[in-house]
Amino acid sequence: MEDVYLATSAKLFGICLRILRDRAEAEEVLQEVYMTVWRRADSFRPERASPITWLAAVARNRAIDRLRSRGPHSRRAPLGEALTAEDPRPLPDQALLANERLRRLYTCLDALEPERKALLREAFFGGVTYLELSSSHDVPLGTMKSWIRRSLLRLRECLDP
Amino acid sequence: MSSRTDGPLSPEEERSLLAAEFVLGVLDPAEWEAAQARLSSDPAFAEEVSAWEARLGPLADEVPPTPAPDAVWHRIAARLLVRDTRPAPLRTRQAGLWESLAFWRAFAGLATAASVALAIALAVLPAPREAQGPVLMAALAPAGSQGAFLISIGPGDALVAHPVSLDAPPTRVPELWLVRAEGDPLSLGVLAPGERTVATLPPQLSAGLREGATLAVTLEPPGGAPEGRPTGPIIAQGPLISR
């Protein structure tokens, strides 16, 4: 288990840090992630996703859960910091080919309008709410919801034709 | 297929969208809590959430890994009562893990979490040095709580078996079997009870080994099952996967 921790904790800690933007809280959530993995071992479906994807999903879920329990006005870093519409895609094309799921996701994201794709990425990496998004982009809440929901439906149609 | 994004959504589509919003993280705190609770009460919703985690999840590969403090591991180990073999700073030693019995012994006592822990191990850890190249691997999880094994079968029909945990009386030895759809199970040999077994499988045995085949371990008299058919209880089993 210790070596599994060594093999996976850096990835999961990075995910928690990106969402929580607070090191101490990210450490607490990281611990909670491994405890959750332990307790909910029977919910892992190997046919659905790789173990790493599952671990990462648990990490995001716990980090966002912690974020939501903080309260609405307690974000430490300004919204939008490091979460611009730029596309920090560090993986070279060759590596993408090895990860079929990621390659297909990129293809389907690219099929969206650039602003919609940027919104989805901002939501995913930052764990921001509809309210925070509508506020930071200065659009009505209903409009933001509609944009994101439509984009998600289009994404699903593309990924599961 | 025409887009349905403009018309009214069916209940299934609404549920799928809610699952997507949940996975994306855009729900407000109250909606978030309700969706989190719904995971345990609504299996169809939980399935949708799983599906969206698989769709969106790969994006997380972009997040740069950040080494986590050792202190977090020590706290986890304490909570899980895992034997913390290195109270000193953790050192990465990816090479040679398969050879480390101490590493695999740490999985002992995992009970219900053994199968996922082993599945994670299979996915992230390098294959044993005897099995470089395409390998078949299996995590044999406890049928009761008597044993768990990690098996790899590599090029040249090299078999490596690790007893992750074994609770057997001294009058019994573990024997590895290939469970076939038709006919009796085929013995792959008796395993060393307290240490890893390295063997080369004869070609007539390795022919049936492919992804999806089931391996199992039973407890047999010393020397193995007397007539080549299992006599003892199955203590662990699992499917072969290819790596």
GROMACS .gro file of C-alpha atoms in nm:
model
  404
    1MET     CA    1   0.000   0.000   0.000
    2GLU     CA    2   0.285   0.234   0.078
    3ASP     CA    3   0.427   0.190  -0.270
    4VAL     CA    4   0.083   0.237  -0.422
    5TYR     CA    5   0.073   0.563  -0.227
    6LEU     CA    6   0.412   0.654  -0.371
    7ALA     CA    7   0.298   0.571  -0.720
    8THR     CA    8  -0.028   0.765  -0.706
    9SER     CA    9  -0.012   1.035  -0.440
   10ALA     CA   10   0.168   1.299  -0.646
   11LYS     CA   11  -0.102   1.293  -0.911
   12LEU     CA   12  -0.382   1.305  -0.656
   13PHE     CA   13  -0.213   1.574  -0.447
   14GLY     CA   14  -0.174   1.786  -0.760
   15ILE     CA   15  -0.548   1.752  -0.826
   16CYS     CA   16  -0.638   1.849  -0.468
   17LEU     CA   17  -0.399   2.144  -0.470
   18ARG     CA   18  -0.537   2.275  -0.796
   19ILE     CA   19  -0.891   2.276  -0.663
   20LEU     CA   20  -0.832   2.379  -0.301
   21ARG     CA   21  -0.535   2.611  -0.352
   22ASP     CA   22  -0.439   2.557   0.009
   23ARG     CA   23  -0.165   2.315   0.098
   24ALA     CA   24  -0.284   2.221   0.446
   25GLU     CA   25  -0.634   2.148   0.325
   26ALA     CA   26  -0.504   1.957   0.025
   27GLU     CA   27  -0.306   1.734   0.264
   28GLU     CA   28  -0.614   1.666   0.474
   29VAL     CA   29  -0.821   1.586   0.167
   30LEU     CA   30  -0.547   1.361   0.029
   31GLN     CA   31  -0.558   1.156   0.346
   32GLU     CA   32  -0.936   1.140   0.320
   33VAL     CA   33  -0.906   1.021  -0.041
   34TYR     CA   34  -0.704   0.714   0.052
   35MET     CA   35  -0.938   0.637   0.341
   36THR     CA   36  -1.232   0.665   0.100
   37VAL     CA   37  -1.063   0.440  -0.155
   38TRP     CA   38  -1.016   0.187   0.119
   39ARG     CA   39  -1.376   0.195   0.239
   40ARG     CA   40  -1.539   0.214  -0.103
   41ALA     CA   41  -1.322  -0.047  -0.267
   42ASP     CA   42  -1.627  -0.239  -0.385
   43SER     CA   43  -1.749   0.056  -0.593
   44PHE     CA   44  -1.451   0.034  -0.827
   45ARG     CA   45  -1.557  -0.099  -1.166
   46PRO     CA   46  -1.255  -0.215  -1.365
   47GLU     CA   47  -1.453  -0.232  -1.687
   48ARG     CA   48  -1.552   0.131  -1.658
   49ALA     CA   49  -1.218   0.302  -1.600
   50SER     CA   50  -0.863   0.234  -1.505
   51PRO     CA   51  -0.781   0.236  -1.133
   52ILE     CA   52  -0.591   0.561  -1.177
   53THR     CA   53  -0.888   0.736  -1.334
   54TRP     CA   54  -1.103   0.612  -1.048
   55LEU     CA   55  -0.856   0.735  -0.788
   56ALA     CA   56  -0.842   1.073  -0.959
   57ALA     CA   57  -1.222   1.091  -0.963
   58VAL     CA   58  -1.235   1.019  -0.589
   59ALA     CA   59  -0.974   1.290  -0.534
   60ARG     CA   60  -1.174   1.549  -0.731
   61ASN     CA   61  -1.493   1.453  -0.553
   62ARG     CA   62  -1.338   1.487  -0.206
   63ALA     CA   63  -1.165   1.812  -0.296
   64ILE     CA   64  -1.482   1.969  -0.433
   65ASP     CA   65  -1.676   1.841  -0.134
   66ARG     CA   66  -1.431   2.019   0.097
   67LEU     CA   67  -1.458   2.330  -0.115
   68ARG     CA   68  -1.838   2.329  -0.097
   69SER     CA   69  -1.834   2.288   0.277
   70ARG     CA   70  -1.611   2.591   0.318
   71GLY     CA   71  -1.888   2.832   0.237
   72PRO     CA   72  -1.949   3.071  -0.051
   73HIS     CA   73  -1.699   3.348   0.015
   74SER     CA   74  -1.394   3.175   0.141
   75ARG     CA   75  -1.188   3.107  -0.170
   76ARG     CA   76  -0.833   3.200  -0.095
   77ALA     CA   77  -0.704   3.277  -0.438
   78PRO     CA   78  -0.881   3.509  -0.680
   79LEU     CA   79  -1.110   3.337  -0.923
   80GLY     CA   80  -0.974   3.303  -1.269
   81GLU     CA   81  -0.614   3.299  -1.159
   82ALA     CA   82  -0.423   3.047  -1.370
   83LEU     CA   83  -0.754   2.931  -1.515
   84THR     CA   84  -0.766   3.131  -1.832
   85ALA     CA   85  -0.896   3.013  -2.163
   86GLU     CA   86  -0.543   2.923  -2.265
   87ASP     CA   87  -0.488   2.564  -2.345
   88PRO     CA   88  -0.203   2.432  -2.130
   89ARG     CA   89  -0.183   2.103  -2.307
   90PRO     CA   90   0.154   1.967  -2.203
   91LEU     CA   91   0.121   1.621  -2.351
   92PRO     CA   92   0.286   1.575  -2.690
   93ASP     CA   93   0.081   1.412  -2.962
   94GLN     CA   94   0.271   1.089  -2.938
   95ALA     CA   95   0.175   1.046  -2.576
   96LEU     CA   96  -0.184   1.125  -2.656
   97LEU     CA   97  -0.204   0.832  -2.893
   98ALA     CA   98  -0.119   0.601  -2.608
   99ASN     CA   99  -0.409   0.735  -2.405
  100GLU     CA  100  -0.703   0.664  -2.628
  101ARG     CA  101  -0.961   0.802  -2.390
  102LEU     CA  102  -0.781   1.132  -2.351
  103ARG     CA  103  -0.726   1.164  -2.723
  104ARG     CA  104  -1.097   1.114  -2.791
  105LEU     CA  105  -1.188   1.361  -2.520
  106TYR     CA  106  -0.959   1.625  -2.673
  107THR     CA  107  -1.109   1.561  -3.016
  108CYS     CA  108  -1.461   1.607  -2.881
  109LEU     CA  109  -1.366   1.913  -2.677
  110ASP     CA  110  -1.212   2.066  -2.988
  111ALA     CA  111  -1.545   2.018  -3.164
  112LEU     CA  112  -1.702   2.266  -2.923
  113GLU     CA  113  -1.677   2.640  -2.968
  114PRO     CA  114  -1.353   2.763  -2.809
  115GLU     CA  115  -1.532   2.967  -2.540
  116ARG     CA  116  -1.747   2.669  -2.440
  117LYS     CA  117  -1.446   2.440  -2.428
  118ALA     CA  118  -1.267   2.694  -2.209
  119LEU     CA  119  -1.564   2.706  -1.971
  120LEU     CA  120  -1.571   2.330  -1.933
  121ARG     CA  121  -1.198   2.323  -1.866
  122GLU     CA  122  -1.226   2.606  -1.615
  123ALA     CA  123  -1.504   2.421  -1.434
  124PHE     CA  124  -1.321   2.091  -1.435
  125PHE     CA  125  -0.985   2.211  -1.310
  126GLY     CA  126  -1.109   2.474  -1.070
  127GLY     CA  127  -1.415   2.315  -0.919
  128VAL     CA  128  -1.608   2.641  -0.964
  129THR     CA  129  -1.986   2.662  -0.929
  130TYR     CA  130  -2.234   2.791  -1.185
  131LEU     CA  131  -2.273   3.101  -0.968
  132GLU     CA  132  -1.900   3.169  -0.960
  133LEU     CA  133  -1.873   3.118  -1.334
  134SER     CA  134  -2.165   3.345  -1.416
  135SER     CA  135  -2.025   3.607  -1.182
  136SER     CA  136  -1.669   3.596  -1.310
  137HIS     CA  137  -1.778   3.596  -1.675
  138ASP     CA  138  -2.051   3.849  -1.612
  139VAL     CA  139  -2.338   3.655  -1.768
  140PRO     CA  140  -2.674   3.565  -1.614
  141LEU     CA  141  -2.682   3.242  -1.418
  142GLY     CA  142  -2.942   3.089  -1.649
  143THR     CA  143  -2.729   3.163  -1.953
  144MET     CA  144  -2.422   3.005  -1.799
  145LYS     CA  145  -2.618   2.694  -1.705
  146SER     CA  146  -2.756   2.666  -2.054
  147TRP     CA  147  -2.412   2.704  -2.212
  148ILE     CA  148  -2.256   2.436  -1.995
  149ARG     CA  149  -2.544   2.192  -2.016
  150ARG     CA  150  -2.557   2.213  -2.392
  151SER     CA  151  -2.183   2.167  -2.413
  152LEU     CA  152  -2.201   1.861  -2.189
  153LEU     CA  153  -2.474   1.707  -2.402
  154ARG     CA  154  -2.273   1.770  -2.718
  155LEU     CA  155  -1.968   1.624  -2.554
  156ARG     CA  156  -2.159   1.311  -2.464
  157GLU     CA  157  -2.298   1.275  -2.815
  158CYS     CA  158  -1.946   1.299  -2.950
  159LEU     CA  159  -1.795   1.054  -2.702
  160ASP     CA  160  -2.078   0.800  -2.716
  161PRO     CA  161  -2.205   0.817  -3.075
  162MET     CA  162  -2.817   1.189  -3.497
  163SER     CA  163  -2.976   1.527  -3.436
  164SER     CA  164  -2.887   1.728  -3.133
  165ARG     CA  165  -3.144   1.722  -2.856
  166THR     CA  166  -2.995   2.016  -2.676
  167ASP     CA  167  -3.273   2.258  -2.760
  168GLY     CA  168  -3.586   2.059  -2.686
  169PRO     CA  169  -3.718   1.939  -2.351
  170LEU     CA  170  -3.507   1.667  -2.196
  171SER     CA  171  -3.623   1.321  -2.098
  172PRO     CA  172  -3.584   1.216  -1.734
  173GLU     CA  173  -3.288   1.000  -1.837
  174GLU     CA  174  -3.119   1.293  -2.006
  175GLU     CA  175  -3.185   1.515  -1.704
  176ARG     CA  176  -3.033   1.255  -1.481
  177SER     CA  177  -2.732   1.223  -1.707
  178LEU     CA  178  -2.689   1.600  -1.713
  179LEU     CA  179  -2.712   1.625  -1.336
  180ALA     CA  180  -2.448   1.352  -1.312
  181ALA     CA  181  -2.229   1.547  -1.554
  182GLU     CA  182  -2.273   1.869  -1.358
  183PHE     CA  183  -2.190   1.681  -1.040
  184VAL     CA  184  -1.871   1.536  -1.187
  185LEU     CA  185  -1.775   1.871  -1.339
  186GLY     CA  186  -1.830   2.030  -0.999
  187VAL     CA  187  -2.057   2.318  -1.098
  188LEU     CA  188  -2.347   2.243  -0.863
  189ASP     CA  189  -2.404   2.482  -0.573
  190PRO     CA  190  -2.351   2.347  -0.219
  191ALA     CA  191  -2.711   2.240  -0.164
  192GLU     CA  192  -2.741   2.067  -0.501
  193TRP     CA  193  -2.398   1.912  -0.447
  194GLU     CA  194  -2.500   1.761  -0.115
  195ALA     CA  195  -2.823   1.626  -0.262
  196ALA     CA  196  -2.639   1.468  -0.553
  197GLN     CA  197  -2.376   1.318  -0.324
  198ALA     CA  198  -2.651   1.160  -0.115
  199ARG     CA  199  -2.826   1.038  -0.428
  200LEU     CA  200  -2.520   0.826  -0.514
  201SER     CA  201  -2.610   0.573  -0.250
  202SER     CA  202  -2.985   0.576  -0.296
  203ASP     CA  203  -3.012   0.584  -0.677
  204PRO     CA  204  -2.806   0.318  -0.857
  205ALA     CA  205  -2.898   0.453  -1.200
  206PHE     CA  206  -2.767   0.795  -1.099
  207ALA     CA  207  -2.451   0.637  -0.960
  208GLU     CA  208  -2.401   0.462  -1.293
  209GLU     CA  209  -2.434   0.791  -1.478
  210VAL     CA  210  -2.182   0.951  -1.246
  211SER     CA  211  -1.943   0.665  -1.312
  212ALA     CA  212  -1.991   0.712  -1.685
  213TRP     CA  213  -1.916   1.084  -1.666
  214GLU     CA  214  -1.613   1.027  -1.447
  215ALA     CA  215  -1.480   0.798  -1.719
  216ARG     CA  216  -1.560   1.054  -1.992
  217LEU     CA  217  -1.412   1.361  -1.824
  218GLY     CA  218  -1.161   1.194  -1.595
  219PRO     CA  219  -0.872   1.166  -1.842
  220LEU     CA  220  -0.846   1.546  -1.839
  221ALA     CA  221  -0.695   1.513  -1.494
  222ASP     CA  222  -0.379   1.383  -1.663
  223GLU     CA  223  -0.295   1.746  -1.737
  224VAL     CA  224  -0.262   1.840  -1.372
  225PRO     CA  225   0.108   1.845  -1.285
  226PRO     CA  226   0.192   1.590  -1.017
  227THR     CA  227   0.307   1.744  -0.691
  228PRO     CA  228   0.493   1.523  -0.443
  229ALA     CA  229   0.285   1.476  -0.132
  230PRO     CA  230   0.439   1.505   0.214
  231ASP     CA  231   0.542   1.179   0.380
  232ALA     CA  232   0.345   1.286   0.684
  233VAL     CA  233   0.021   1.218   0.498
  234TRP     CA  234   0.126   0.860   0.438
  235HIS     CA  235   0.221   0.809   0.803
  236ARG     CA  236  -0.121   0.932   0.910
  237ILE     CA  237  -0.293   0.700   0.662
  238ALA     CA  238  -0.085   0.405   0.777
  239ALA     CA  239  -0.173   0.477   1.136
  240ARG     CA  240  -0.544   0.497   1.057
  241LEU     CA  241  -0.544   0.182   0.847
  242LEU     CA  242  -0.318  -0.007   1.085
  243VAL     CA  243  -0.093  -0.090   0.796
  244ARG     CA  244   0.255  -0.182   0.904
  245ASP     CA  245   0.457   0.130   0.826
  246THR     CA  246   0.781  -0.031   0.717
  247ARG     CA  247   0.972   0.290   0.671
  248PRO     CA  248   0.914   0.548   0.942
  249ALA     CA  249   1.209   0.730   0.798
  250PRO     CA  250   1.151   0.939   0.482
  251LEU     CA  251   0.987   0.738   0.207
  252ARG     CA  252   1.213   0.647  -0.079
  253THR     CA  253   1.095   0.555  -0.420
  254ARG     CA  254   1.207   0.211  -0.516
  255GLN     CA  255   0.995   0.114  -0.809
  256ALA     CA  256   1.247  -0.138  -0.935
  257GLY     CA  257   1.251  -0.463  -0.748
  258LEU     CA  258   0.910  -0.426  -0.587
  259TRP     CA  259   0.804  -0.771  -0.696
  260GLU     CA  260   1.102  -0.912  -0.521
  261SER     CA  261   1.015  -0.744  -0.197
  262LEU     CA  262   0.814  -0.972   0.023
  263ALA     CA  263   0.785  -0.698   0.281
  264PHE     CA  264   0.601  -0.484   0.030
  265TRP     CA  265   0.350  -0.752  -0.049
  266ARG     CA  266   0.306  -0.843   0.315
  267ALA     CA  267   0.178  -0.493   0.369
  268PHE     CA  268  -0.129  -0.597   0.174
  269ALA     CA  269  -0.204  -0.871   0.421
  270GLY     CA  270  -0.504  -0.797   0.632
  271LEU     CA  271  -0.664  -0.582   0.367
  272ALA     CA  272  -0.981  -0.790   0.378
  273THR     CA  273  -1.243  -0.643   0.147
  274ALA     CA  274  -1.016  -0.380   0.003
  275ALA     CA  275  -0.764  -0.637  -0.113
  276SER     CA  276  -0.904  -0.676  -0.459
  277VAL     CA  277  -0.900  -0.307  -0.544
  278ALA     CA  278  -0.563  -0.255  -0.380
  279LEU     CA  279  -0.420  -0.534  -0.588
  280ALA     CA  280  -0.590  -0.406  -0.902
  281ILE     CA  281  -0.431  -0.067  -0.840
  282ALA     CA  282  -0.098  -0.233  -0.781
  283LEU     CA  283  -0.125  -0.423  -1.107
  284ALA     CA  284  -0.201  -0.103  -1.293
  285VAL     CA  285   0.070   0.119  -1.154
  286LEU     CA  286   0.363  -0.101  -1.068
  287PRO     CA  287   0.627  -0.225  -1.309
  288ALA     CA  288   0.612  -0.590  -1.406
  289PRO     CA  289   0.857  -0.828  -1.238
  290ARG     CA  290   1.201  -0.840  -1.391
  291GLU     CA  291   1.148  -1.195  -1.509
  292ALA     CA  292   0.855  -1.082  -1.714
  293GLN     CA  293   0.969  -0.793  -1.927
  294GLY     CA  294   0.754  -0.762  -2.233
  295PRO     CA  295   0.386  -0.831  -2.278
  296VAL     CA  296   0.260  -1.003  -1.966
  297LEU     CA  297  -0.058  -1.148  -1.831
  298MET     CA  298  -0.120  -1.066  -1.468
  299ALA     CA  299  -0.379  -1.162  -1.214
  300ALA     CA  300  -0.470  -1.046  -0.867
  301LEU     CA  301  -0.622  -1.339  -0.686
  302ALA     CA  302  -0.837  -1.195  -0.414
  303PRO     CA  303  -0.951  -1.376  -0.106
  304ALA     CA  304  -1.255  -1.594  -0.141
  305GLY     CA  305  -1.269  -1.599   0.235
  306SER     CA  306  -0.979  -1.444   0.413
  307GLN     CA  307  -0.725  -1.715   0.370
  308GLY     CA  308  -0.510  -1.591   0.089
  309ALA     CA  309  -0.434  -1.338  -0.180
  310PHE     CA  310  -0.185  -1.380  -0.462
  311LEU     CA  311  -0.033  -1.180  -0.741
  312ILE     CA  312   0.052  -1.376  -1.052
  313SER     CA  313   0.237  -1.275  -1.363
  314ILE     CA  314   0.302  -1.479  -1.673
  315GLY     CA  315   0.554  -1.329  -1.904
  316PRO     CA  316   0.741  -1.405  -2.223
  317GLY     CA  317   0.888  -1.753  -2.228
  318ASP     CA  318   0.598  -1.872  -2.012
  319ALA     CA  319   0.772  -1.740  -1.704
  320LEU     CA  320   0.538  -1.761  -1.408
  321VAL     CA  321   0.593  -1.549  -1.101
  322ALA     CA  322   0.359  -1.592  -0.807
  323HIS     CA  323   0.360  -1.382  -0.493
  324PRO     CA  324   0.170  -1.490  -0.186
  325VAL     CA  325   0.038  -1.157  -0.067
  326SER     CA  326  -0.122  -1.324   0.227
  327LEU     CA  327  -0.173  -1.685   0.315
  328ASP     CA  328  -0.340  -1.842   0.610
  329ALA     CA  329  -0.291  -2.215   0.565
  330PRO     CA  330  -0.242  -2.499   0.809
  331PRO     CA  331   0.105  -2.658   0.799
  332THR     CA  332  -0.039  -2.973   0.640
  333ARG     CA  333  -0.156  -2.789   0.331
  334VAL     CA  334   0.015  -2.622   0.039
  335PRO     CA  335  -0.127  -2.371  -0.211
  336GLU     CA  336  -0.173  -2.498  -0.566
  337LEU     CA  337  -0.244  -2.276  -0.865
  338TRP     CA  338  -0.507  -2.373  -1.119
  339LEU     CA  339  -0.633  -2.253  -1.452
  340VAL     CA  340  -1.010  -2.273  -1.439
  341ARG     CA  341  -1.141  -2.384  -1.775
  342ALA     CA  342  -1.486  -2.336  -1.918
  343GLU     CA  343  -1.500  -2.705  -2.003
  344GLY     CA  344  -1.328  -2.982  -1.826
  345ASP     CA  345  -1.137  -2.997  -1.504
  346PRO     CA  346  -0.915  -2.717  -1.383
  347LEU     CA  347  -0.556  -2.747  -1.504
  348SER     CA  348  -0.284  -2.738  -1.243
  349LEU     CA  349  -0.013  -2.478  -1.294
  350GLY     CA  350   0.183  -2.613  -1.003
  351VAL     CA  351   0.228  -2.595  -0.632
  352LEU     CA  352   0.330  -2.256  -0.497
  353ALA     CA  353   0.589  -2.193  -0.230
  354PRO     CA  354   0.385  -2.091   0.074
  355GLY     CA  355   0.600  -1.821   0.223
  356GLU     CA  356   0.792  -1.673  -0.067
  357ARG     CA  357   0.751  -1.605  -0.431
  358THR     CA  358   0.753  -1.885  -0.684
  359VAL     CA  359   0.934  -1.853  -1.015
  360ALA     CA  360   0.875  -2.125  -1.270
  361THR     CA  361   0.858  -2.188  -1.641
  362LEU     CA  362   0.532  -2.331  -1.757
  363PRO     CA  363   0.543  -2.615  -2.007
  364PRO     CA  364   0.380  -2.522  -2.339
  365GLN     CA  365   0.082  -2.750  -2.294
  366LEU     CA  366  -0.010  -2.555  -1.984
  367SER     CA  367   0.053  -2.207  -2.116
  368ALA     CA  368  -0.168  -2.256  -2.420
  369GLY     CA  369  -0.486  -2.192  -2.223
  370LEU     CA  370  -0.360  -1.877  -2.057
  371ARG     CA  371  -0.511  -1.565  -2.205
  372GLU     CA  372  -0.679  -1.249  -2.090
  373GLY     CA  373  -1.004  -1.325  -1.915
  374ALA     CA  374  -0.910  -1.675  -1.806
  375THR     CA  375  -0.963  -1.740  -1.438
  376LEU     CA  376  -0.688  -1.853  -1.206
  377ALA     CA  377  -0.758  -1.999  -0.866
  378VAL     CA  378  -0.566  -2.126  -0.568
  379THR     CA  379  -0.672  -2.421  -0.355
  380LEU     CA  380  -0.518  -2.578  -0.049
  381GLU     CA  381  -0.389  -2.929  -0.117
  382PRO     CA  382  -0.188  -3.198   0.058
  383PRO     CA  383   0.191  -3.159   0.035
  384GLY     CA  384   0.308  -3.232  -0.319
  385GLY     CA  385  -0.016  -3.109  -0.467
  386ALA     CA  386  -0.356  -3.255  -0.549
  387PRO     CA  387  -0.307  -3.634  -0.566
  388GLU     CA  388  -0.489  -3.703  -0.891
  389GLY     CA  389  -0.445  -3.370  -1.060
  390ARG     CA  390  -0.788  -3.252  -0.952
  391PRO     CA  391  -0.842  -2.998  -0.675
  392THR     CA  392  -0.948  -3.149  -0.345
  393GLY     CA  393  -0.928  -2.847  -0.120
  394PRO     CA  394  -1.126  -2.523  -0.093
  395ILE     CA  395  -1.067  -2.232  -0.329
  396ILE     CA  396  -0.900  -1.965  -0.121
  397ALA     CA  397  -0.845  -1.702  -0.389
  398GLN     CA  398  -0.932  -1.644  -0.753
  399GLY     CA  399  -0.919  -1.376  -1.017
  400PRO     CA  400  -0.907  -1.306  -1.392
  401LEU     CA  401  -0.595  -1.268  -1.601
  402ILE     CA  402  -0.547  -0.923  -1.750
  403SER     CA  403  -0.291  -0.822  -2.005
  404ARG     CA  404  -0.044  -0.543  -1.940
   0.00000   0.00000   0.00000
